Amino acid sequence: MAAVHPVIAPEARADAVLDVRDLSIDFATPRGPVHALREVNLTVPRGSVVGVVGESGSGKTTLISAAMRLLPDNAELRGGAVLFEGEDVLRMSPQALRNLRGQRISMVFQDPMTALNPVLSIGQQMVDIQYRDRGLGRAAKKRKAAELLRRVGIPDPMQRLGNYPHEFSGGMRQRIAIAMALLGNPELLIADEPTTALDVTMEAQIIHLLRELQQDYQSSILFISHNLGLIAELCDYVVILYAGTVVEQGTVRDVFHRPQHPYTEALLVCDPALLQDVTRELPTIPGDVPDLVNLPRGCIFAERCPRVFERCRAEDPATRWVSAGHAARCHLASPLERS
Amino acid sequence: MLIYALQRIGLAMLICVVAMTVLFSIAYVIPGDPASITLGPRATPEMREALRERMGLDQPLPIQLVNFFGNVLTGDLGVDVWSKRPVTTIVFDALPYTLALAAAGLGWAILLGIPLGCYSAIRRNTLIDKLTGVISVGAISVPSFVVAIYGILIFAVGLRWLPALGAGAEGDLLDQLWHLILPAFAIGLGWVGYLARLVRASMLEVMSENHVRTARAFGLPERMIVFRYALRIAVLPTVTLLGIAYGGLLSNAVFVEFVFNRPGIGQLAVAAVNTRNYPVMMGATLTTVFLFAICTMIADLIVALLDPRVRASL
Ligand SMILES: Nc1ncnc2c1ncn2[C@@H]1O[C@H](COP(=O)(O)OP(=O)(O)OP(=O)(O)O)[C@@H](O)[C@H]1O
Ligand code: SF4
Ligand SMILES: [Mg+2]
């Protein structure tokens, strides 16, 4: 069961910035362990943008927290590895980990209203992030911070360094968070639903900005969203997460045009104009998400699957390749001829 | 900010006015006539009448109240029944001792309470944390006069490290500080416990906030996260408490000043009660209330200065 499923494409995996292998994570709770992630495999090829889609509670935040080893205290690693440039983040020394964070991997968090320290000016916070750079004086660090603020579209950046987070709007704060993430010139930028707290116009602007920055800085991005339209617009690859497992992944083109998993189909079928409509949120599918404490036998999606048949309830499907770089975890998925 | 400061000062004044009115009413409502209580059973009616007149007790009630307010506002708290010295002078002579005692008590509380609480929060659920918890709760529940008595027994009588009684020689600052250590500890110990618990709780809360996770995600050193990013926020509720604590220490000083035989407002009040020295009693109580109002006001203003969010909302 725990076989390594090569994902995206084996050749891409060799040159991956981030390579998550068979990652399983539980949370200890009074009810018993919550199996939040089970055998998750995913790869972020160098210079690409990978999107992760999933309902609330599907494990998106757990996944990216594991990538930076920022898991809550009650999280327990059940197995697997998170390889960043070939090194396992989950087994690094604290020192190596600190040198990774903010330097080689940076994170933009879900809620810009609470992600910044409320009692320190943003200038101070941006100077602190550069604490490793002993050769650089405070004034130079401030200039660098202001430079990045200007790059993400904050007017008067030098003056605004003295301002506190509450003196900026939500969109501005998210821009600041992005500027902070870029300070270390990271190889990988992780963004956890960076636009959920923002209105539609602001969202489009932030996405536009991320795309531009990705091209400028040649970094890779792992992008998490509820919003399929955004994923379609921003990403090269997409990973569909359901109740802690990857049910389908591949290039955006393959997955969105030829979905192989009934869950992906259900997400897409609700709105044919989906790929054009940037504002769309994840549609609701009838039925309940399985309890992550007592997992059902067989396929995790069986309870809600319109195509469920006997075998599904008895046997958990393996991840199957439907074409190069396109995999789905369903008994019905079969290799597909490209026309 | 200026408006807030003015509001806060206004509120403090209102508290004082209410307190004065209450005090005045209590004095009026309690049975017995202050003049006859003061003079004792062997006074002649003429003596009583004379004193009543001097104290203004023969006037109608509203006039008495107005006089009372007027006198307090002009700094006139009446005259000591026995020594005939102005109460204001007596109170102001005793006040520095009590202020110093309360400040030193608070010093102990801050010096021990904040680091203990902070350390407990960082090392949550370790043996040290649990031990600190037990000791804190113990410290909160032991009354300060008990600490005072045992403090004297252990450090003054037993070990002979510290002096037992008095406030130190007049004009000798070092000696006075020396005499302050033990009483201040006795008065501050309970607040050490309170502060440790409060700082621990608010530190735990702050450490689980999103912005701390952000700081971690940028690989900031743990030291910087604790002291610059978390503790600064975690002590804000503490500052408010410290204002109240200081006021509380002033009134708590009664027992400790008595046990250590130190001059001060508490000692003054006890003596005044024993000798039925009504104006001195009133003066000591009023001064304590005023100080309390001023302390909480100052604490609120400090919080506003420290927290940019509060500053902005003003
Ligand atoms: N600290 C925790 N303790 C116990 N359970 C947790 C903890 N953190 C997350 N979980 C559970 O793990 C599962 C995955 O949570 P996660 O936060 O990763 O979901 P998500 O996909 O990010 O959801 P959202 O879209 O709401 O942010 C959920 O069922 C959640 O209840
Ligand atoms: S395995 Fe069965 S239940 Fe699961 S998704 Fe495929 S068809 Fe549906
Ligand atoms: Mg999340």
XYZ file of C-alpha atoms and ligand atoms in Angstrom:
693
model
C 0.000 0.000 0.000
C 2.763 2.389 0.958
C 4.562 2.064 -2.338
C 6.146 5.237 -3.656
C 3.969 6.539 -6.429
C 6.040 8.621 -8.751
C 4.052 11.708 -9.410
C 3.908 14.356 -12.091
C 6.706 12.909 -14.208
C 9.645 10.836 -13.060
C 12.044 13.007 -15.025
C 10.569 16.130 -13.461
C 11.025 14.604 -10.051
C 14.769 14.450 -10.506
C 14.932 18.217 -10.865
C 12.358 19.042 -8.250
C 12.718 21.929 -5.827
C 10.285 20.298 -3.469
C 9.487 16.614 -3.436
C 6.968 15.322 -0.929
C 7.096 11.538 -0.609
C 4.455 9.367 0.986
C 3.838 11.959 3.642
C 1.462 10.859 6.420
C 0.647 13.105 9.340
C -1.688 12.593 12.306
C -2.916 15.082 14.871
C -3.298 13.785 18.395
C -6.738 14.761 19.724
C -8.870 13.572 22.663
C -10.992 11.640 20.161
C -7.962 9.783 18.859
C -5.523 10.501 16.056
C -6.840 12.617 13.176
C -5.291 11.186 10.030
C -4.872 14.548 8.362
C -2.538 13.458 5.543
C -2.083 9.985 4.136
C 0.647 9.006 1.693
C 0.736 12.342 -0.020
C 3.059 12.596 -2.983
C 3.727 15.771 -4.858
C 6.510 17.491 -6.710
C 7.292 21.092 -7.459
C 9.521 21.122 -10.550
C 12.045 23.949 -10.684
C 10.621 27.202 -12.012
C 7.042 26.015 -12.047
C 3.877 26.979 -10.233
C 2.016 24.127 -8.587
C -1.504 24.617 -7.272
C -3.111 22.611 -4.512
C -6.915 22.497 -4.459
C -9.110 21.019 -1.772
C -12.105 21.678 0.399
C -11.757 23.139 3.834
C -10.198 20.517 6.098
C -8.650 18.528 3.265
C -5.168 19.090 4.690
C -3.770 21.929 2.568
C -2.385 23.927 5.460
C -1.037 20.773 7.107
C 0.758 19.926 3.872
C 2.545 23.235 3.499
C 3.252 23.511 7.222
C 5.023 20.186 6.932
C 7.026 21.542 4.021
C 8.515 24.135 6.394
C 8.187 22.018 9.496
C 5.884 24.536 11.108
C 3.390 21.941 12.285
C 1.438 22.434 15.509
C 2.720 20.633 18.610
C 0.170 17.847 18.457
C 1.137 16.834 14.924
C 2.822 13.487 14.537
C 4.787 12.345 11.532
C 3.601 8.861 10.586
C 5.883 8.406 7.656
C 7.336 9.880 4.519
C 9.734 12.664 3.727
C 9.746 16.232 2.473
C 12.766 16.705 0.256
C 13.833 20.245 -0.453
C 16.676 20.254 -2.966
C 17.219 16.637 -1.992
C 17.429 17.267 1.759
C 14.749 16.019 4.128
C 13.208 19.018 5.878
C 11.562 16.774 8.443
C 14.902 15.478 9.672
C 17.052 18.583 9.499
C 18.898 20.050 12.477
C 17.198 23.136 13.986
C 20.106 25.229 12.723
C 19.775 23.969 9.149
C 16.037 24.497 9.365
C 16.451 28.131 10.445
C 18.757 28.754 7.520
C 16.170 27.287 5.200
C 13.239 29.311 6.452
C 12.864 32.723 4.923
C 16.045 32.247 2.919
C 15.387 29.347 0.586
C 11.699 28.717 1.272
C 9.351 31.584 2.116
C 5.741 31.573 3.038
C 2.860 33.965 2.468
C 0.092 33.178 4.911
C -3.639 32.902 4.561
C -4.730 35.864 6.685
C -2.849 39.113 6.156
C -4.676 40.719 9.081
C -3.034 38.515 11.706
C 0.141 37.341 10.002
C 2.213 40.437 10.815
C 3.354 41.500 14.270
C 0.963 44.220 15.476
C 3.353 46.172 17.714
C 6.408 46.392 15.447
C 6.657 48.669 12.436
C 6.866 46.818 9.143
C 10.301 48.364 8.635
C 11.481 46.787 11.862
C 10.029 43.433 10.867
C 11.649 43.574 7.448
C 14.991 44.515 8.983
C 14.710 41.649 11.464
C 14.149 39.155 8.660
C 17.545 40.158 7.279
C 19.241 39.443 10.603
C 21.583 36.929 8.986
C 23.099 39.600 6.805
C 25.700 40.909 9.214
C 27.611 42.726 6.516
C 24.676 45.032 5.840
C 23.930 48.044 8.053
C 20.479 48.966 9.285
C 20.117 51.743 6.738
C 21.037 49.414 3.893
C 18.559 46.810 5.122
C 15.872 49.471 5.193
C 16.709 50.517 1.671
C 16.445 46.910 0.547
C 13.094 46.563 2.305
C 11.814 49.770 0.707
C 13.001 48.575 -2.684
C 10.931 45.399 -2.372
C 7.911 47.287 -1.064
C 8.102 49.478 -4.132
C 8.359 46.360 -6.289
C 5.115 44.941 -4.879
C 3.348 48.245 -5.411
C 3.442 50.134 -2.119
C 3.708 53.869 -2.806
C 6.180 55.965 -0.751
C 7.902 52.841 0.572
C 10.659 54.628 2.522
C 8.120 56.618 4.557
C 5.804 53.707 5.049
C 8.469 51.557 6.668
C 7.695 53.362 9.920
C 4.025 52.371 9.784
C 2.441 49.539 11.732
C 0.455 46.742 10.073
C -2.899 48.151 11.174
C -2.174 51.286 9.186
C -2.436 49.337 5.912
C -5.428 47.828 4.128
C -5.764 44.047 3.745
C -4.510 44.076 0.162
C -1.542 46.253 1.134
C -0.673 43.943 3.991
C -0.686 40.955 1.686
C 1.649 42.843 -0.646
C 3.890 43.538 2.332
C 3.816 39.855 3.250
C 4.870 39.011 -0.290
C 7.669 41.596 -0.158
C 8.855 40.052 3.110
C 8.804 36.611 1.549
C 10.952 37.867 -1.321
C 13.588 39.480 0.927
C 15.609 36.282 1.112
C 15.301 35.661 -2.630
C 13.900 32.173 -2.023
C 13.967 29.262 -4.420
C 10.477 28.273 -3.340
C 7.598 30.529 -2.415
C 4.655 28.934 -0.659
C 1.382 30.831 -0.618
C -1.494 29.544 1.509
C -4.682 30.963 0.044
C -3.083 34.397 -0.145
C -6.217 36.020 -1.474
C -9.135 34.514 0.457
C -9.330 37.505 2.769
C -9.371 39.980 -0.121
C -12.000 41.273 -2.494
C -12.102 40.207 -6.130
C -10.208 43.140 -7.650
C -7.509 42.918 -5.023
C -7.307 39.182 -5.575
C -6.716 39.598 -9.291
C -4.008 42.186 -8.597
C -2.200 39.930 -6.145
C -2.307 36.987 -8.545
C -1.017 39.172 -11.323
C 1.774 40.308 -9.031
C 2.695 36.751 -8.060
C 2.928 35.762 -11.706
C 5.132 38.700 -12.533
C 7.381 38.045 -9.571
C 7.660 34.399 -10.434
C 8.969 35.368 -13.854
C 11.306 38.057 -12.467
C 12.783 35.995 -9.715
C 12.677 32.636 -11.469
C 11.417 31.046 -8.297
C 9.036 28.129 -7.944
C 5.680 28.599 -6.285
C 3.464 26.238 -4.356
C 0.099 27.905 -4.395
C -2.898 26.884 -2.360
C -6.390 27.928 -3.227
C -10.062 27.165 -3.037
C -10.430 28.910 -6.309
C -10.194 26.736 -9.425
C -10.197 29.733 -11.715
C -7.147 31.151 -10.002
C -5.361 27.837 -10.213
C -6.132 27.616 -13.907
C -4.791 31.094 -14.455
C -1.650 30.933 -12.346
C -0.449 27.341 -12.229
C 1.364 24.873 -14.444
C 0.450 21.836 -12.369
C -2.455 21.093 -10.072
C -2.863 18.684 -7.176
C -6.374 17.785 -6.030
C -6.515 16.970 -2.340
C -9.491 15.194 -0.789
C -9.735 14.331 2.920
C -5.980 14.084 3.284
C -5.163 12.144 0.120
C -4.116 13.270 -3.325
C -6.876 12.042 -5.591
C -5.608 13.488 -8.844
C -2.686 15.473 -10.153
C -1.132 16.541 -13.398
C -0.728 19.564 -15.604
C -3.516 22.089 -15.325
C -4.423 21.338 -18.924
C -4.741 17.580 -18.390
C -6.581 17.713 -15.105
C -9.025 20.452 -16.045
C -9.767 19.217 -19.548
C -9.638 15.481 -18.984
C -10.416 14.934 -15.308
C -9.995 11.295 -14.338
C -11.244 11.274 -10.783
C -14.970 11.574 -10.050
C -14.179 14.183 -7.379
C -12.374 16.403 -9.862
C -15.199 15.877 -12.300
C -17.709 16.907 -9.684
C -15.722 20.068 -8.965
C -15.543 20.964 -12.636
C -18.931 19.885 -13.863
C -20.813 22.421 -11.836
C -19.672 25.220 -14.076
C -18.505 24.711 -17.653
C -17.339 28.313 -17.856
C -15.106 27.675 -14.916
C -11.782 28.262 -16.523
C -12.771 31.739 -17.580
C -14.304 32.793 -14.332
C -11.610 33.882 -11.920
C -13.914 34.586 -9.015
C -15.315 31.087 -8.668
C -15.149 29.349 -5.333
C -15.030 25.601 -4.922
C -18.507 24.170 -5.579
C -20.208 22.193 -2.865
C -20.742 18.540 -3.559
C -23.546 16.697 -1.787
C -22.594 14.321 1.021
C -20.228 14.450 3.975
C -16.470 14.378 4.151
C -15.344 11.176 5.900
C -14.358 11.364 9.544
C -10.568 11.566 9.618
C -10.454 9.739 12.951
C -12.356 6.670 11.749
C -11.508 6.349 8.090
C -13.806 4.213 5.967
C -12.548 1.051 4.338
C -12.011 1.254 0.606
C -12.056 4.445 -1.454
C -12.074 7.628 0.587
C -14.536 9.283 -1.826
C -16.989 6.335 -2.022
C -19.543 8.003 0.269
C -20.069 10.884 -2.156
C -19.038 9.317 -5.446
C -21.712 9.204 -8.185
C -19.889 6.312 -9.857
C -19.303 4.163 -6.796
C -19.446 0.371 -7.290
C -18.830 -2.661 -5.066
C -15.088 -2.808 -5.349
C -14.781 0.792 -4.163
C -16.068 -0.030 -0.686
C -13.801 -3.028 -0.282
C -10.546 -1.898 -1.790
C -8.678 1.402 -1.644
C -7.688 2.278 -5.211
C -4.015 2.721 -6.021
C -2.709 5.793 -7.784
C -2.690 5.101 -11.502
C -1.058 6.823 -14.388
C -3.451 7.879 -17.039
C -0.813 9.547 -19.158
C 2.687 10.851 -18.632
C 2.477 13.234 -15.698
C -1.227 12.697 -15.038
C -2.277 10.392 -12.204
C -5.569 9.622 -10.460
C -6.518 7.508 -7.494
C -9.637 5.721 -8.677
C -10.492 2.214 -9.792
C -11.993 3.631 -12.943
C -8.974 5.608 -14.032
C -7.308 3.996 -16.997
C -4.507 4.895 -19.369
C -5.861 7.270 -21.908
C -4.952 7.741 -25.542
C -3.992 11.288 -26.390
C -5.857 12.445 -29.407
C -4.005 60.574 22.386
C -4.455 63.919 24.118
C -8.205 63.427 24.170
C -7.757 59.959 25.593
C -5.427 61.267 28.289
C -7.959 63.950 29.196
C -10.737 61.369 29.294
C -8.673 59.148 31.486
C -7.831 62.023 33.850
C -11.519 62.950 33.946
C -12.387 59.382 34.854
C -9.813 59.349 37.627
C -11.278 62.575 39.012
C -14.760 61.121 38.873
C -13.566 58.091 40.841
C -12.130 60.421 43.460
C -15.352 62.414 43.737
C -17.415 59.251 44.117
C -14.991 57.909 46.698
C -15.130 61.166 48.650
C -18.899 61.166 48.647
C -19.007 57.566 49.814
C -16.492 58.235 52.551
C -18.395 61.273 53.686
C -21.662 59.337 53.770
C -20.109 56.473 55.719
C -18.794 58.897 58.299
C -22.237 60.429 58.540
C -24.167 57.158 58.642
C -22.125 55.244 61.221
C -23.735 55.515 64.643
C -22.273 57.895 67.148
C -21.135 61.419 66.803
C -17.472 61.757 65.831
C -16.998 64.515 68.353
C -18.244 62.528 71.323
C -16.389 59.405 70.155
C -13.238 61.424 69.914
C -13.580 63.037 73.265
C -14.661 59.921 75.132
C -17.361 59.452 77.782
C -15.968 61.920 80.279
C -16.272 64.984 78.067
C -18.678 67.690 79.086
C -21.431 68.707 76.669
C -19.725 72.087 76.247
C -16.485 70.443 75.127
C -18.398 68.282 72.684
C -20.261 71.272 71.296
C -17.027 73.185 70.865
C -15.405 70.333 68.970
C -18.479 69.758 66.845
C -18.406 73.390 65.920
C -14.712 73.248 65.070
C -15.272 70.163 62.923
C -18.219 71.836 61.229
C -20.618 69.148 62.368
C -23.209 71.648 63.480
C -23.834 72.794 59.908
C -26.620 71.351 57.701
C -25.597 68.259 55.742
C -25.266 69.767 52.231
C -23.105 72.568 53.606
C -20.939 69.981 55.334
C -20.515 68.124 52.073
C -19.606 71.268 50.151
C -17.183 72.289 52.896
C -15.660 68.842 52.831
C -15.072 68.976 49.068
C -13.790 72.512 49.271
C -11.354 71.644 52.016
C -10.036 68.567 50.275
C -9.594 70.511 47.039
C -7.548 73.154 48.792
C -5.463 70.444 50.403
C -6.977 70.894 53.817
C -7.751 67.519 55.376
C -8.517 68.923 58.785
C -6.530 68.924 61.986
C -5.296 66.034 64.090
C -7.565 65.837 67.119
C -4.698 65.169 69.478
C -1.552 66.879 68.207
C -3.458 69.676 66.416
C -1.086 69.338 63.477
C -2.684 69.615 60.032
C -3.620 66.170 58.738
C -2.190 67.027 55.320
C 1.252 67.466 56.865
C 0.958 64.236 58.813
C -0.136 62.295 55.741
C 2.560 63.772 53.553
C 5.193 62.916 56.137
C 4.117 59.261 56.134
C 3.401 58.989 52.430
C 6.961 58.607 51.059
C 7.531 55.529 53.233
C 4.423 53.817 51.916
C 5.060 54.841 48.326
C 8.567 53.437 48.531
C 7.318 50.255 50.169
C 4.683 49.694 47.498
C 7.122 50.521 44.697
C 9.700 48.116 46.102
C 7.002 45.456 46.521
C 6.052 45.955 42.915
C 9.743 45.792 42.044
C 9.946 42.324 43.554
C 6.808 41.296 41.710
C 8.146 42.516 38.353
C 11.661 41.225 38.903
C 10.492 37.715 39.755
C 7.007 37.464 38.256
C 7.637 38.425 34.637
C 10.716 36.232 34.054
C 9.092 33.302 35.867
C 5.915 33.593 33.807
C 7.843 33.991 30.585
C 10.070 31.028 31.342
C 7.097 28.849 32.307
C 5.366 29.649 29.052
C 8.406 28.802 26.933
C 9.052 25.594 28.868
C 5.406 24.707 29.094
C 4.512 21.434 30.830
C 8.035 20.797 32.046
C 8.752 20.141 35.689
C 9.925 23.734 36.174
C 6.680 25.060 34.734
C 4.589 22.902 37.032
C 6.706 23.800 40.040
C 6.378 27.501 39.224
C 2.633 27.030 38.944
C 2.344 25.468 42.378
C 4.607 28.066 43.978
C 2.734 30.909 42.291
C -0.635 29.762 43.521
C 0.895 29.241 46.961
C 2.333 32.747 46.907
C -1.013 34.217 45.930
C -2.858 32.508 48.750
C -0.472 33.307 51.629
C -1.478 36.612 53.278
C 1.289 39.203 53.347
C 1.414 39.489 57.137
C 2.184 35.770 57.368
C 5.029 36.232 54.878
C 6.141 39.215 56.938
C 6.241 37.278 60.190
C 8.031 34.282 58.699
C 10.341 36.604 56.802
C 11.346 38.250 60.066
C 11.762 34.881 61.774
C 13.935 33.425 59.056
C 15.969 36.294 57.623
C 16.129 38.648 60.594
C 15.978 36.484 63.703
C 17.372 33.211 62.357
C 19.927 34.118 59.708
C 20.414 37.737 60.828
C 20.844 38.810 57.211
C 18.303 41.591 57.200
C 16.985 44.054 59.785
C 13.663 43.211 61.409
C 12.085 46.494 62.369
C 11.905 50.137 61.407
C 12.539 52.018 58.204
C 16.252 52.707 58.602
C 18.142 55.750 59.764
C 16.854 59.123 58.595
C 18.873 60.445 55.666
C 20.827 57.212 55.177
C 19.463 56.002 51.852
C 21.392 52.735 51.834
C 20.182 51.832 55.288
C 16.630 52.663 54.281
C 16.869 50.452 51.202
C 18.312 47.727 53.402
C 15.291 47.984 55.659
C 12.982 47.919 52.660
C 13.966 44.524 51.232
C 12.065 42.249 53.584
C 8.837 44.259 53.954
C 8.748 44.798 50.199
C 9.110 41.084 49.625
C 6.326 40.362 52.108
C 4.001 42.780 50.395
C 5.003 41.819 46.844
C 5.133 38.029 47.069
C 1.453 37.537 46.291
C 1.852 39.700 43.205
C 4.863 37.664 42.102
C 2.462 34.737 41.855
C -0.227 36.766 40.095
C 2.200 38.201 37.585
C 3.808 34.835 36.872
C 0.408 33.317 36.138
C -0.763 36.257 34.073
C 2.425 36.554 32.033
C 2.468 32.804 31.433
C -1.118 32.795 30.198
C -0.757 35.794 27.932
C 2.623 34.603 26.683
C 1.130 31.229 25.716
C -1.648 33.029 23.921
C 0.701 35.314 22.029
C 3.075 32.481 21.133
C 0.225 30.672 19.391
C -0.786 33.733 17.375
C -0.304 33.787 13.634
C 2.362 36.468 13.607
C 4.647 34.316 15.758
C 4.259 31.542 13.217
C 5.250 34.086 10.570
C 8.343 35.012 12.565
C 9.236 31.319 12.800
C 8.619 30.864 9.092
C 11.291 33.498 8.494
C 13.708 31.576 10.667
C 14.113 34.337 13.246
C 16.131 33.206 16.274
C 13.970 31.962 19.124
C 15.469 34.612 21.439
C 14.304 37.393 19.148
C 10.863 35.835 18.768
C 10.384 35.529 22.509
C 11.663 38.922 23.602
C 10.942 41.219 20.703
C 7.955 39.597 19.009
C 6.005 37.950 21.831
C 6.895 39.275 25.284
C 6.295 42.873 24.225
C 2.679 42.011 23.478
C 2.300 39.631 26.411
C 3.237 42.241 29.024
C 0.634 44.751 27.856
C -2.175 43.299 29.978
C 0.360 43.127 32.788
C 0.880 46.882 32.771
C -2.804 47.467 33.413
C -2.630 44.988 36.245
C 0.458 46.665 37.675
C -1.458 49.914 38.082
C -4.094 48.087 40.083
C -1.410 46.125 41.911
C 0.336 49.294 43.022
C -2.915 50.649 44.402
C -3.570 47.330 46.082
C -0.102 47.333 47.613
C -0.741 50.783 49.078
C -3.754 49.543 50.971
C -2.071 46.232 51.792
C 0.746 48.185 53.390
C -1.336 48.390 56.575
C -0.391 44.916 57.821
C 3.197 44.951 56.726
C 3.898 48.394 58.154
C 2.368 47.233 61.379
C 4.381 44.012 61.578
C 7.664 45.696 60.653
C 6.847 48.760 62.718
C 7.516 51.056 59.773
C 6.121 54.547 59.469
C 3.630 54.949 56.639
C 0.024 55.522 55.690
C -1.013 52.090 56.927
C 0.591 52.565 60.309
C -0.972 56.006 60.463
C -4.423 54.644 59.697
C -4.160 51.882 62.286
C -3.074 54.321 64.948
C -5.831 56.734 63.965
C -8.474 54.019 64.236
C -7.199 52.963 67.662
C -7.252 56.492 68.995
C -10.475 57.459 67.202
C -8.592 60.149 65.396
C -11.328 60.745 62.878
C -9.684 63.413 60.622
C -6.444 61.442 60.309
C -8.389 58.279 59.458
C -10.286 60.162 56.792
C -7.118 61.756 55.438
C -5.221 58.480 55.204
C -8.096 56.701 53.473
C -8.693 59.524 51.019
C -5.029 59.711 50.105
C -4.949 55.975 49.417
C -8.003 56.225 47.198
C -6.538 59.155 45.265
C -3.296 57.291 44.729
C -5.187 54.247 43.531
C -7.064 56.317 40.957
C -3.855 57.973 39.790
C -2.003 54.651 39.468
C -4.639 52.959 37.331
C -4.809 56.069 35.183
C -1.052 56.099 34.647
C -1.103 52.374 33.802
C -3.750 52.934 31.133
C -1.764 55.791 29.641
C 1.385 53.650 29.549
C -0.475 50.868 27.735
C -1.678 53.411 25.200
C 1.902 54.555 24.681
C 3.263 51.019 24.284
C 0.636 49.580 21.987
C 0.391 51.206 18.552
C -3.011 49.580 18.030
C -4.455 51.257 21.091
C -2.716 54.501 20.163
C -4.301 54.382 16.719
C -7.793 53.741 18.008
C -7.692 56.888 20.127
N -3.698 21.181 15.480
C -4.645 20.330 15.052
N -5.166 19.425 15.909
C -6.111 18.560 15.498
N -6.614 18.536 14.260
C -6.134 19.416 13.360
C -5.133 20.360 13.717
N -4.847 21.126 12.631
C -5.643 20.658 11.645
N -6.409 19.633 12.079
C -7.361 18.847 11.281
O -6.671 18.324 10.180
C -7.445 18.423 9.001
C -6.702 19.218 7.940
O -6.623 20.585 8.365
P -5.963 21.743 7.490
O -5.906 22.958 8.326
O -4.692 21.248 6.918
O -7.048 21.923 6.348
P -7.085 23.013 5.165
O -7.234 22.250 3.903
O -5.948 23.946 5.272
O -8.451 23.745 5.464
P -8.828 25.293 5.212
O -9.186 25.395 3.759
O -10.023 25.460 6.080
O -7.681 26.137 5.607
C -8.769 19.025 9.405
O -9.684 17.984 9.605
C -8.467 19.702 10.711
O -9.604 19.674 11.531
S -12.701 4.371 -6.634
Fe -14.860 4.191 -6.791
S -15.665 5.456 -5.208
Fe -13.547 5.981 -5.423
S -13.600 7.668 -6.791
Fe -13.301 5.891 -8.077
S -15.336 5.272 -8.628
Fe -15.569 6.708 -6.966
Mg -5.786 26.160 5.646
